[in-house]
CSV table of C-alpha atoms and ligand atoms in Angstrom, one decimal:
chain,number,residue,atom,x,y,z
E,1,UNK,CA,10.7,-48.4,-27.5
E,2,UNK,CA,7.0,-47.5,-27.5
E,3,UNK,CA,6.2,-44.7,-24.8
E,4,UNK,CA,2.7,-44.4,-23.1
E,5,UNK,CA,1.3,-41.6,-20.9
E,6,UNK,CA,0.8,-41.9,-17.7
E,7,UNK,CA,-2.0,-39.5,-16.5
E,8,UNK,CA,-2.7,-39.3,-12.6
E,9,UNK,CA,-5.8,-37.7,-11.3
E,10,UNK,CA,-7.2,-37.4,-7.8
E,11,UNK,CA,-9.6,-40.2,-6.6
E,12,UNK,CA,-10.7,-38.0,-3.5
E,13,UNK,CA,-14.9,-38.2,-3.4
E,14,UNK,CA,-14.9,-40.2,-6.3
E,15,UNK,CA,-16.5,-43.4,-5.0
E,16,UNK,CA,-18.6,-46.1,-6.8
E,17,UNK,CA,-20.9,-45.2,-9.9
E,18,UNK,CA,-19.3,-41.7,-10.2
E,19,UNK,CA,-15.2,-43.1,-10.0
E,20,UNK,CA,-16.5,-44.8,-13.6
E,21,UNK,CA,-18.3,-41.9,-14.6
E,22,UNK,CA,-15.6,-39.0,-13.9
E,23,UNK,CA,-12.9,-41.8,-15.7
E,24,UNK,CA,-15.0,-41.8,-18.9
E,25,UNK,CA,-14.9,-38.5,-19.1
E,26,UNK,CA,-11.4,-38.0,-18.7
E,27,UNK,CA,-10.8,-40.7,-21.0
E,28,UNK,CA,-12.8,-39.2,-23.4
E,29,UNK,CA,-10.9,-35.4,-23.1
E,30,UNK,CA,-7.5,-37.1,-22.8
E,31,UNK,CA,-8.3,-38.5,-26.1
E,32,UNK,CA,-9.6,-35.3,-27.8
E,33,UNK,CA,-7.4,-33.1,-26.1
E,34,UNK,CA,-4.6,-35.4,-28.1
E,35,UNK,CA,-6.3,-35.5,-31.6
E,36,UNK,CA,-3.9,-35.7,-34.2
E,37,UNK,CA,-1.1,-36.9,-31.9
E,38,UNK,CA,-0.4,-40.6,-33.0
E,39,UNK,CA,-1.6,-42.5,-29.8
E,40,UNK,CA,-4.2,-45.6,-29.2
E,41,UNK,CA,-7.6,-44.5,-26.8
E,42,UNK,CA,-6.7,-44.0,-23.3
E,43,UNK,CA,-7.5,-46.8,-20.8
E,44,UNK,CA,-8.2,-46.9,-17.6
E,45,UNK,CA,-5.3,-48.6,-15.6
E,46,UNK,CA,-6.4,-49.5,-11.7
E,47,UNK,CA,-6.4,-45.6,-10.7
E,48,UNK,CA,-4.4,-44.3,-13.6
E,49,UNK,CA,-5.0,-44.0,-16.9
E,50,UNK,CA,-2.5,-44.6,-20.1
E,51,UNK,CA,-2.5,-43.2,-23.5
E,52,UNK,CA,-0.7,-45.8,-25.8
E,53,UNK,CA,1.8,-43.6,-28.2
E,54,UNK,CA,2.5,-44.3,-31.6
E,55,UNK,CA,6.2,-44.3,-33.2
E,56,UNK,CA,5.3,-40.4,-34.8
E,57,UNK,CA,3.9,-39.3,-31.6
E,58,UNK,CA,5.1,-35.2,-31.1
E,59,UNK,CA,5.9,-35.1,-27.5
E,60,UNK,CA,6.0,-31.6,-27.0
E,61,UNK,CA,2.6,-31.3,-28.9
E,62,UNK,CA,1.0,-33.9,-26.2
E,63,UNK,CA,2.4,-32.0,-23.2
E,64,UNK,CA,1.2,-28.7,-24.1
E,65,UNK,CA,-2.0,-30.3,-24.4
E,66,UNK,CA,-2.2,-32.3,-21.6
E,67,UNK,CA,-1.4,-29.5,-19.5
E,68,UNK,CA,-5.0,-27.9,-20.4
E,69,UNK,CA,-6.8,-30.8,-19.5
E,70,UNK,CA,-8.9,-30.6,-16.1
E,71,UNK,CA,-9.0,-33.6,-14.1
E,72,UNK,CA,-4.9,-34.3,-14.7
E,73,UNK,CA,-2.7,-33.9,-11.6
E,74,UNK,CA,0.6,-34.8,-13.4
E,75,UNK,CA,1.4,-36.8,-16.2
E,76,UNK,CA,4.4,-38.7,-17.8
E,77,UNK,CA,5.9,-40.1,-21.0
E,78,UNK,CA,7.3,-43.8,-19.4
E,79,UNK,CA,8.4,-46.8,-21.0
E,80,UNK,CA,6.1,-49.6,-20.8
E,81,UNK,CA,7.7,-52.8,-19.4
E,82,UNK,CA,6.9,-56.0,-17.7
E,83,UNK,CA,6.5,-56.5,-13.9
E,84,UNK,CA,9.8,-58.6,-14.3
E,85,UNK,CA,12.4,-57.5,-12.4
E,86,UNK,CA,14.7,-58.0,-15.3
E,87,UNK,CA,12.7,-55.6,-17.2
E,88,UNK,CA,12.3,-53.5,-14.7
E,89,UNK,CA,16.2,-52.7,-14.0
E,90,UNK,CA,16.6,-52.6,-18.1
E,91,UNK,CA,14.0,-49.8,-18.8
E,92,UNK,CA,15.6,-47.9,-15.6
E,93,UNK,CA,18.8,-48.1,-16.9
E,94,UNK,CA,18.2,-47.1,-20.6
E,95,UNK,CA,16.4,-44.2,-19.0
E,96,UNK,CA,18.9,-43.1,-16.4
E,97,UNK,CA,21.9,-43.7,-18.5
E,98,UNK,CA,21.2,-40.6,-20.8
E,99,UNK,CA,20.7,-38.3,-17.5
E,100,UNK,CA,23.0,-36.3,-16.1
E,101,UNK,CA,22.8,-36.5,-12.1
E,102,UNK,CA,25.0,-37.4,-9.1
E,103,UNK,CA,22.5,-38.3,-6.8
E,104,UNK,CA,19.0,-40.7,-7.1
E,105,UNK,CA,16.4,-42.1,-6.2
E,106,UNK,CA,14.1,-44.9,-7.4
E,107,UNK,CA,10.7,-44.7,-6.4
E,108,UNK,CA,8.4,-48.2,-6.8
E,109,UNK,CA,4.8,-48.6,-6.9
E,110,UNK,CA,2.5,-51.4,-6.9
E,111,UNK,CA,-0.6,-51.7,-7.1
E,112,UNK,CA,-0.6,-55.1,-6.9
E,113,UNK,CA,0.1,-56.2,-3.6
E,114,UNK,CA,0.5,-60.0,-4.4
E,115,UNK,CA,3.7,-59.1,-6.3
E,116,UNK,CA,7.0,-60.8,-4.5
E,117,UNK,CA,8.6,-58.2,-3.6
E,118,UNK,CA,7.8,-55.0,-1.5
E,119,UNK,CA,8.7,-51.5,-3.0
E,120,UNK,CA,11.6,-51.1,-1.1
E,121,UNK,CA,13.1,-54.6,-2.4
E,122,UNK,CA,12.4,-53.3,-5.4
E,123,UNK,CA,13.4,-49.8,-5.3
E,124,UNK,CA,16.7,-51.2,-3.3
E,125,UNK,CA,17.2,-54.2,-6.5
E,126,UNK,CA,17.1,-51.2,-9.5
E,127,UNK,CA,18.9,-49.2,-7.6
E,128,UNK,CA,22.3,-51.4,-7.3
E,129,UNK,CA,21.6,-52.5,-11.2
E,130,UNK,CA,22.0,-48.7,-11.8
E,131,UNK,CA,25.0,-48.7,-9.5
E,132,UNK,CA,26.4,-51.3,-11.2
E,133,UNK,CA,26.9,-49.6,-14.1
E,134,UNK,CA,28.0,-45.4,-13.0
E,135,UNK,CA,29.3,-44.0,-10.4
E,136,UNK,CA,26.2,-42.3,-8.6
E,137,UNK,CA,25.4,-41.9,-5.2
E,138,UNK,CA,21.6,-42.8,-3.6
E,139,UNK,CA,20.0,-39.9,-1.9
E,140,UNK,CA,16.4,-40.5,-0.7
E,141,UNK,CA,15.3,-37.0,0.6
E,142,UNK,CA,16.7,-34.3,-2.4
E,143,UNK,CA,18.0,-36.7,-5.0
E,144,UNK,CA,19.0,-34.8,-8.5
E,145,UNK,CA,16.9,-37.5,-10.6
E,146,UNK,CA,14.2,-39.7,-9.5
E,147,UNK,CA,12.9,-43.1,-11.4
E,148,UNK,CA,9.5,-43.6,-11.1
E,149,UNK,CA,8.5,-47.6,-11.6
E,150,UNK,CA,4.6,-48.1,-11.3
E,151,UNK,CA,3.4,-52.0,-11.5
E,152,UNK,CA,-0.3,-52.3,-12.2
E,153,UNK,CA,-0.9,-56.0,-13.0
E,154,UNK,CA,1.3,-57.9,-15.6
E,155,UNK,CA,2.8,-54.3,-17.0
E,156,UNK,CA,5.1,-51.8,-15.4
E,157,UNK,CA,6.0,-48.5,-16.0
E,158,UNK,CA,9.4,-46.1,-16.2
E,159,UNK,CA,9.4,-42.6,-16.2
E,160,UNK,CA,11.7,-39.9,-14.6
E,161,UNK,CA,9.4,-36.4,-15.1
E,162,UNK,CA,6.0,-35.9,-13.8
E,163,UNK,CA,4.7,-32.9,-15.7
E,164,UNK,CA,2.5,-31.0,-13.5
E,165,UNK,CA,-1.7,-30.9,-14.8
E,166,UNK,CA,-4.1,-28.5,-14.2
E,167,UNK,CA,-5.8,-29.8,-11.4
E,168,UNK,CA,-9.3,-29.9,-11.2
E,169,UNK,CA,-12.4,-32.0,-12.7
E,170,UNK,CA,-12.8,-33.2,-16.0
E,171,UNK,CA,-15.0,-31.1,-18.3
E,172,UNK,CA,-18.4,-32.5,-18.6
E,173,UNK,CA,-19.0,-34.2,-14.8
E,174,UNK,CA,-20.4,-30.6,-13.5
E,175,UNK,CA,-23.6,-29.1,-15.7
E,176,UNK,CA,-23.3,-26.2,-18.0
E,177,UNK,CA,-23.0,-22.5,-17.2
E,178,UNK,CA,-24.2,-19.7,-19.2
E,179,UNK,CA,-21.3,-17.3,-18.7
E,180,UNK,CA,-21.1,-13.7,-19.4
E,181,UNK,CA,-18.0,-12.6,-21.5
E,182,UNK,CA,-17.3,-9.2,-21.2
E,183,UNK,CA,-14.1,-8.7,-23.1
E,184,UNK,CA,-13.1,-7.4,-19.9
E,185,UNK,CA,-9.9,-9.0,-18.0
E,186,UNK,CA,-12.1,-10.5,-15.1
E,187,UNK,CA,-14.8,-12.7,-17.0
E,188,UNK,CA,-12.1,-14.7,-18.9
E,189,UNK,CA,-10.9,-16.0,-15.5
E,190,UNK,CA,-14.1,-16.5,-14.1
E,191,UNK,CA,-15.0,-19.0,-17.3
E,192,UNK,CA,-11.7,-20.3,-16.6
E,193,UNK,CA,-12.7,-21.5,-12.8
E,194,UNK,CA,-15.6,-22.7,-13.3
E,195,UNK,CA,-14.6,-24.6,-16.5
E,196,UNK,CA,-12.1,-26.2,-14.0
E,197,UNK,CA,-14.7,-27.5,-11.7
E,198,UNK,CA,-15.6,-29.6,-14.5
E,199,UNK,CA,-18.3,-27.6,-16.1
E,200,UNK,CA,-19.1,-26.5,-19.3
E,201,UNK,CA,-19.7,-23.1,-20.6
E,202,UNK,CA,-22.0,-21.4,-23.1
E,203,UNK,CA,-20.7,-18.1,-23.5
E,204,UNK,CA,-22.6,-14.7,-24.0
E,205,UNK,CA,-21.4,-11.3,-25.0
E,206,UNK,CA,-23.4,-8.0,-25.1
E,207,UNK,CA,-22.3,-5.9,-27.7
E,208,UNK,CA,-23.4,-1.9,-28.4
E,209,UNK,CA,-24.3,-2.3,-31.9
E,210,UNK,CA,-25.7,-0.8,-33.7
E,211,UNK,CA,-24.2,1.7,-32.0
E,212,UNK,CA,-20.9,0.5,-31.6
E,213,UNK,CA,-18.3,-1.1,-33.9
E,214,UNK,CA,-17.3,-4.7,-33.6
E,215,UNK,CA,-14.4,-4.2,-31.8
E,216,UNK,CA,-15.6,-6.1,-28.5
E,217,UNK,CA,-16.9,-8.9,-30.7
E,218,UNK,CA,-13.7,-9.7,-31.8
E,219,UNK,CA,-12.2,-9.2,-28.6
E,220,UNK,CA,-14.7,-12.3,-27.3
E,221,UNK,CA,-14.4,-14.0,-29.9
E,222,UNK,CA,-10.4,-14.3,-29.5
E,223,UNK,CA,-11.3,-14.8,-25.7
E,224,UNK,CA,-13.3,-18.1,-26.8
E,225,UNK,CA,-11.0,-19.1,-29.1
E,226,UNK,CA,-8.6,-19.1,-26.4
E,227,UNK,CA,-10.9,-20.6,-23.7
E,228,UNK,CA,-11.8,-23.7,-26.2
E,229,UNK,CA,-8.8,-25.0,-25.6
E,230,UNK,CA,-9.3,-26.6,-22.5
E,231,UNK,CA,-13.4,-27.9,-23.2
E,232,UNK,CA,-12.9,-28.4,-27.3
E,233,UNK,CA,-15.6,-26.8,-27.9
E,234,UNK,CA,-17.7,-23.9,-27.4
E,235,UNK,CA,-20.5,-21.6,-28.2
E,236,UNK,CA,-20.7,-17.8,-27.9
E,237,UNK,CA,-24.3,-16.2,-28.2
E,238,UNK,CA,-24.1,-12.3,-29.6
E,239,UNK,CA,-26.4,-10.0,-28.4
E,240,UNK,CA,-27.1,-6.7,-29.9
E,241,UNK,CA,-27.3,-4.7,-26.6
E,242,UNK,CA,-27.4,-1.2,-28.2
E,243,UNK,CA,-31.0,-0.9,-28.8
E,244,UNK,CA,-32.0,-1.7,-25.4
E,245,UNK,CA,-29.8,0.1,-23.6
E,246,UNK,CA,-30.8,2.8,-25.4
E,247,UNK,CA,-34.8,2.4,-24.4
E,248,UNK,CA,-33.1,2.0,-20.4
E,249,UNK,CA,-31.2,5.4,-20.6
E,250,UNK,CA,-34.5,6.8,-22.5
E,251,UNK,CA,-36.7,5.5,-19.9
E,252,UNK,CA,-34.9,5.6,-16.8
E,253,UNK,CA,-33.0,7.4,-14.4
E,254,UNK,CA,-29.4,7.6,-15.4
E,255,UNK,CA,-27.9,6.7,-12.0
E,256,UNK,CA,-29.7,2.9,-11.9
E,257,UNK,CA,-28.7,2.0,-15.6
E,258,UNK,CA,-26.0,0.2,-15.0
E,259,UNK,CA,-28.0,-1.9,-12.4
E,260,UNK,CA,-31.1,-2.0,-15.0
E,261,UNK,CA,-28.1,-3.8,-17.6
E,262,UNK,CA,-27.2,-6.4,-15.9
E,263,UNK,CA,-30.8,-7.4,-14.9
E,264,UNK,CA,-32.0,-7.4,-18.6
E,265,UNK,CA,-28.6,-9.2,-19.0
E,266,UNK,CA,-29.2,-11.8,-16.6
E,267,UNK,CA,-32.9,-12.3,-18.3
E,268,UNK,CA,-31.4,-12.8,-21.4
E,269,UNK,CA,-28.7,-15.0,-20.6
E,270,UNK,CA,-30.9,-17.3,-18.7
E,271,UNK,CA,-33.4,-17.7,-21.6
E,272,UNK,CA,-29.8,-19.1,-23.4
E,273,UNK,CA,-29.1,-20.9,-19.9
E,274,UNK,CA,-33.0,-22.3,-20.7
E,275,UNK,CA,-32.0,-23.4,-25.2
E,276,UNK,CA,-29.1,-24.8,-23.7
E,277,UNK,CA,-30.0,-27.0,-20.8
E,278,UNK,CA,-27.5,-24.7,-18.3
E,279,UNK,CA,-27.8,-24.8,-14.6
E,280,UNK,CA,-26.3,-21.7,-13.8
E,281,UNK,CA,-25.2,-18.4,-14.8
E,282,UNK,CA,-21.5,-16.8,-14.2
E,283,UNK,CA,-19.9,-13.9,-14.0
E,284,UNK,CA,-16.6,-11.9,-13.2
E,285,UNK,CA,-18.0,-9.4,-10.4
E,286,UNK,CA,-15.5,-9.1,-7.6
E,287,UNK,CA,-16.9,-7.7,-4.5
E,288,UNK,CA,-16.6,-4.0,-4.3
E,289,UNK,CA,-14.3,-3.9,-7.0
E,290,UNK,CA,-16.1,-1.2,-9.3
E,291,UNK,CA,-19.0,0.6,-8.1
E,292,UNK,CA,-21.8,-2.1,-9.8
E,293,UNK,CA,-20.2,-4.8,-7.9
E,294,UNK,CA,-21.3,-3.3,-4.2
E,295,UNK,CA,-23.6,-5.8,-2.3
E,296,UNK,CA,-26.3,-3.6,-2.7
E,297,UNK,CA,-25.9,-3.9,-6.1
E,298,UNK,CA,-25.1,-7.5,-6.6
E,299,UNK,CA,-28.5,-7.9,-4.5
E,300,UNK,CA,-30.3,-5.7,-6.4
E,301,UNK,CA,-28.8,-7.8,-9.9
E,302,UNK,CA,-29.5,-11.3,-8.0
E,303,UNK,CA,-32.7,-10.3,-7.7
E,304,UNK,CA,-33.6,-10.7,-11.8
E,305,UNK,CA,-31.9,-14.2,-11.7
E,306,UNK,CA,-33.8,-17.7,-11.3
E,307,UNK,CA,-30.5,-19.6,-11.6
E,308,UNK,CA,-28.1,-19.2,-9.3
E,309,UNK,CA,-25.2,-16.4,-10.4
E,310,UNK,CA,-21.9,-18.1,-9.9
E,311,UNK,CA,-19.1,-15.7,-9.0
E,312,UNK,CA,-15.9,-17.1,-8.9
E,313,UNK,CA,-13.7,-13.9,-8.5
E,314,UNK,CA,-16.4,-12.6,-5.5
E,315,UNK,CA,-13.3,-12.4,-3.0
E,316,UNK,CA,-10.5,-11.9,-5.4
E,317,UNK,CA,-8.5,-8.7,-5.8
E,318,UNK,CA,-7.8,-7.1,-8.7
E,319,UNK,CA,-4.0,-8.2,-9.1
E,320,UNK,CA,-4.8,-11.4,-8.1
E,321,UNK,CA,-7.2,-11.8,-11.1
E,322,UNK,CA,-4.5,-9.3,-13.7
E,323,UNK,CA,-1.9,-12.5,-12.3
E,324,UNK,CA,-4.3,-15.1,-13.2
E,325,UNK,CA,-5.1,-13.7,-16.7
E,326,UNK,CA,-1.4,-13.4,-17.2
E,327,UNK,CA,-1.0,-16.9,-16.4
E,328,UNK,CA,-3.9,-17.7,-18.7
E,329,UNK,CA,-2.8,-16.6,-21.6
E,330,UNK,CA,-6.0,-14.3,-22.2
E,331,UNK,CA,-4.9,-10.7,-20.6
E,332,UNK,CA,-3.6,-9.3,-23.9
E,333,UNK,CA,-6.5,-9.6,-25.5
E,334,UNK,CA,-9.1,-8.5,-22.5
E,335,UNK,CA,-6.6,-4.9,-23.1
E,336,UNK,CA,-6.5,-4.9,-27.2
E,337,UNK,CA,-9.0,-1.9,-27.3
E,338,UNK,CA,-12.2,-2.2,-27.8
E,339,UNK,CA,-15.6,-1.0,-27.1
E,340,UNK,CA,-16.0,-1.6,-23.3
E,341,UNK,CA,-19.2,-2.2,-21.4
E,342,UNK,CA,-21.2,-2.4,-24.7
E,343,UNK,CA,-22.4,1.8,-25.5
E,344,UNK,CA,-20.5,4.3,-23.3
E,345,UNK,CA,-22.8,6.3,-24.8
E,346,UNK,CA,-25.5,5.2,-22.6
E,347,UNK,CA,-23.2,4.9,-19.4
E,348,UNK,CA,-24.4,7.4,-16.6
E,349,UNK,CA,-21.5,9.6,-15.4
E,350,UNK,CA,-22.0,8.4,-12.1
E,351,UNK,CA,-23.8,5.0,-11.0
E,352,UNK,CA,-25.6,4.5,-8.0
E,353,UNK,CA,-23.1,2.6,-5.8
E,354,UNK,CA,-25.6,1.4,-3.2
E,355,UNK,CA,-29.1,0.3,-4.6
E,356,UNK,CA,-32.3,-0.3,-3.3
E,357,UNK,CA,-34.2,-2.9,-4.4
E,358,UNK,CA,-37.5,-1.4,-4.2
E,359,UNK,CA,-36.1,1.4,-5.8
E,360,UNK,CA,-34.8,-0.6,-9.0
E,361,UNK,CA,-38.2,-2.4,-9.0
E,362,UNK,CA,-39.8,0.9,-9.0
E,363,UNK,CA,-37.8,2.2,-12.1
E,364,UNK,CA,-37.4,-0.7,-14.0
E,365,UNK,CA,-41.6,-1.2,-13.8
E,366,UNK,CA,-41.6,1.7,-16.2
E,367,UNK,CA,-39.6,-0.6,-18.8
E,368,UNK,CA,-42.1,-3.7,-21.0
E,369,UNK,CA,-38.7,-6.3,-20.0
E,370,UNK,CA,-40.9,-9.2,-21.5
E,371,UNK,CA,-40.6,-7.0,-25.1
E,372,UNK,CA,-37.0,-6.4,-24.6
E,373,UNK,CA,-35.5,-9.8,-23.5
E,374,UNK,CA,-37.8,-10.9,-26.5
E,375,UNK,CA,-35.9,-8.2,-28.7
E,376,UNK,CA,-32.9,-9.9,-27.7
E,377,UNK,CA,-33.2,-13.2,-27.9
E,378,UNK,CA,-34.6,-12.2,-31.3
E,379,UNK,CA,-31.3,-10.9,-33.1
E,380,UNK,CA,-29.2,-12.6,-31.5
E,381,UNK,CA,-26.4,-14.7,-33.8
E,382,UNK,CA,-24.4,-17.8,-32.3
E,383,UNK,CA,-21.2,-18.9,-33.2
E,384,UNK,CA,-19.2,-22.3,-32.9
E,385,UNK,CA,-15.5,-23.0,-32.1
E,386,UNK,CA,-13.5,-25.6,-31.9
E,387,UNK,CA,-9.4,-26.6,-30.8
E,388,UNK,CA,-7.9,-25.8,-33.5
E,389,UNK,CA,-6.5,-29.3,-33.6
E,390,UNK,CA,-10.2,-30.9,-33.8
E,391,UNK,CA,-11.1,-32.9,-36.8
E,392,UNK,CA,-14.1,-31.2,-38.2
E,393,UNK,CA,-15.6,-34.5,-38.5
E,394,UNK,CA,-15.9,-35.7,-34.8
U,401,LIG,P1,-14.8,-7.7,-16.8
U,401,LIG,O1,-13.3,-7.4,-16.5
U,401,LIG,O2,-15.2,-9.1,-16.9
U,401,LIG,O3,-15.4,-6.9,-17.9
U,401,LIG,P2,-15.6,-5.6,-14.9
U,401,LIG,O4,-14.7,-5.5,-13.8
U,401,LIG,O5,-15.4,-4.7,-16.1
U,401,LIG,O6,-15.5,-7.2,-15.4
U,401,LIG,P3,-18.4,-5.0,-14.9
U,401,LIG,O7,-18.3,-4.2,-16.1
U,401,LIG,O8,-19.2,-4.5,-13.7
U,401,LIG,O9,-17.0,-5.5,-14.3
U,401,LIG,O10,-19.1,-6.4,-15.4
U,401,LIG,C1,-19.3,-7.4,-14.4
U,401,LIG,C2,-19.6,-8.7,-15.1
U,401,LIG,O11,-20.8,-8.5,-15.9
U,401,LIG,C3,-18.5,-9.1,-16.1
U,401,LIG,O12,-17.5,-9.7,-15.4
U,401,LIG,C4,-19.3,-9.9,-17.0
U,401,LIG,O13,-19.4,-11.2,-16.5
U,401,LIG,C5,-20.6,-9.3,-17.1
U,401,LIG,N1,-20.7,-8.3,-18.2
U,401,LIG,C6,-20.5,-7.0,-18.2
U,401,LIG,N2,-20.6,-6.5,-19.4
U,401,LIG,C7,-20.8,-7.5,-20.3
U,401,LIG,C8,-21.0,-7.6,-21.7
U,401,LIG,N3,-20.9,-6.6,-22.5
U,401,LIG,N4,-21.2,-8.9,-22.2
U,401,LIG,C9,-21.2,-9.9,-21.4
U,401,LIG,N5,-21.1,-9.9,-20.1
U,401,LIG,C10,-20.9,-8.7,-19.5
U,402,LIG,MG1,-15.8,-4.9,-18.0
């Protein structure tokens, strides 16, 4: 017997023009996220949508990567059948005759409301077929196995497992966001969050050379790597931060550096935001989690920005985000070693916790910030990656 997915998604807010929209997409990730899996395109199936699986389709291989698609609810390998009731009460059967359980349930669906029979005559008809043939007992509340029959049309489908998705919107309805990448274990996340609001993200890391070595490079890099997984495909923008930082700490008094970094920072990853049509920039500050992240600071940061600074992790704490990059799959390598914050050598021993933004202003004017955002932007090196599963020709 063929097998299909079944992908569910939620229809809340998705009305008219943008229902169609927001299923293209999805259609259009399921069927990337499944590259190289042996399946037909997905189709849109009156508020579902189904993947077709070939006979050599590796079902462990489509449930990993169906799990890192945005968008998807739950989804389920069922057996395609017709709306007969026949058919229906054969597919259960093969299904549930393999299982072990004591107690059941079938649960019916239709979509179709012209259909003879009501879910209940239905769920009550497969029920007794399967009763027929074991010794079982019907419980409706906290049955061991559930069978899940969904009629859409002239088709049904049987499936006992809904494997939970990832929840959120498919990537590519939201804009794109220019996200700084640290290397760090917060920024990661923050990609993470917004990439599940269905945007896209460019990503940006500052590096110290040349006063550095590469370590953090390769830190991001294996954080994009990672991160690709659930948009396909990505971009990470390197910039040489070492030089500049250097003319800040030259220039500048020590205790607004850090402040004076992210400003140049935020210049330079909204002239990327600018190459690369992005609507907004994001980062992994957390609210008075180190002493750059005060208010005062954040304000005095903000301030540099024309796009608005997304901050996912603004009320998170710090175990909270540690769980979430656990969960993620990227905390290991946010703590490989590596260079962090670009040059410690440049770091003042002790930032100013609360600035002012006239002060900031007043320092910052002693710095040409047109010369070094151009400086920049002008050595900076992109990369591309893609899933590892992507054919290189799509
Ligand atoms: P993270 O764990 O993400 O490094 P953090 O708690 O260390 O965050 P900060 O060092 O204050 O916090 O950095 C705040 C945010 O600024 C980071 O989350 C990241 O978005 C951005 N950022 C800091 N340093 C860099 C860098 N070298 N390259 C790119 N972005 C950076
Ligand atoms: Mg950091």
């Amino acid at each position: 017997m063929t097998s299909s997915v079944i992908v569910h998604y939620h229809e809340i807010g998705l009305k008219g023009k943008n229902r169609h929209f927001f299923e293209d997409v999805l259609r259009n990730n399921l069927d990337r996220a499944l590259g190289g899996v042996d399946h037909e395109g997905a189709r849109r199936l009156r508020g579902r949508i189904e993947v077709p699986l070939g006979e050599g389709a590796n079902l462990d291989v489509a449930c990993t990567r169906l799990s890192k698609v945005f968008g998807v609810t739950s989804f389920s390998f069922a057996n395609p059948t017709t709306t007969d009731l026949g058919a229906m009460q054969d597919t259960a059967w093969q299904l549930l005759r393999e299982e072990p359980f004591e107690t059941f349930r079938i649960a019916a669906r239709r979509s179709e409301k012209a259909y003879p029979m009501t879910s209940m005559e239905i769920n009550a008809a497969v029920g007794s077929y399967v009763l027929d043939r074991r010794p079982a007992r019907v419980d409706l509340a906290n049955p061991d196995m559930t069978c899940f029959i969904e009629l859409t049309g002239k088709q049904s489908f049987v499936y006992t497992r809904r494997h939970p998705g990832p929840g959120g919107l498919p990537v590519g309805v939201g804009g794109i966001i220019v996200c700084l990448l640290s290397g760090g274990i917060d920024s990661p996340v923050a990609a993470y969050k917004l990439m599940r609001r269905g945007c896209r993200i460019v990503f940006v890391h500052f590096h110290g050379e040349p006063f550095t070595d590469r370590s953090s490079q390769g830190v991001a890099r294996e954080l994009v790597q990672h991160l690709t997984e659930y948009q396909m495909r990505s971009l990470l923008y390197l910039v040489p931060f070492g030089e500049i930082q250097r003319e800040i700490s030259l220039q500048c008094d020590p205790d607004y550096r850090i402040v004076l970094y992210r400003r140049l920072m935020i210049r330079i990853a909204e002239q990327i935001a600018r190459r690369e049509k992005a609507l907004a920039l994001g980062t992994g500050e957390s609210l008075g989690q180190v002493a750059s992240q005060t208010l005062q600071n954040l304000r005095s940061i903000d301030e540099a920005a024309t796009l608005p600074v997304l901050r996912p992790l603004i009320g998170d704490d710090k175990r909270d985000i540690i769980a979430a990059a656990e969960a993620l799959g990227t905390y290991e390598a946010s703590i490989t070693p590596h260079v962090e914050d670009c040059c410690p050598l440049f770091m003042p021993p002790q930032p100013v916790t609360r600035s002012r933004l006239e002060e900031v202003l007043a320092v910052e004017s002693k710095l040409d910030v047109e010369a070094l955002v151009r400086r920049g932007m002008g050595s900076v090196k992109v990369e591309r990656f893609d899933a590892p599963w992507l054919d290189k020709a799509q």
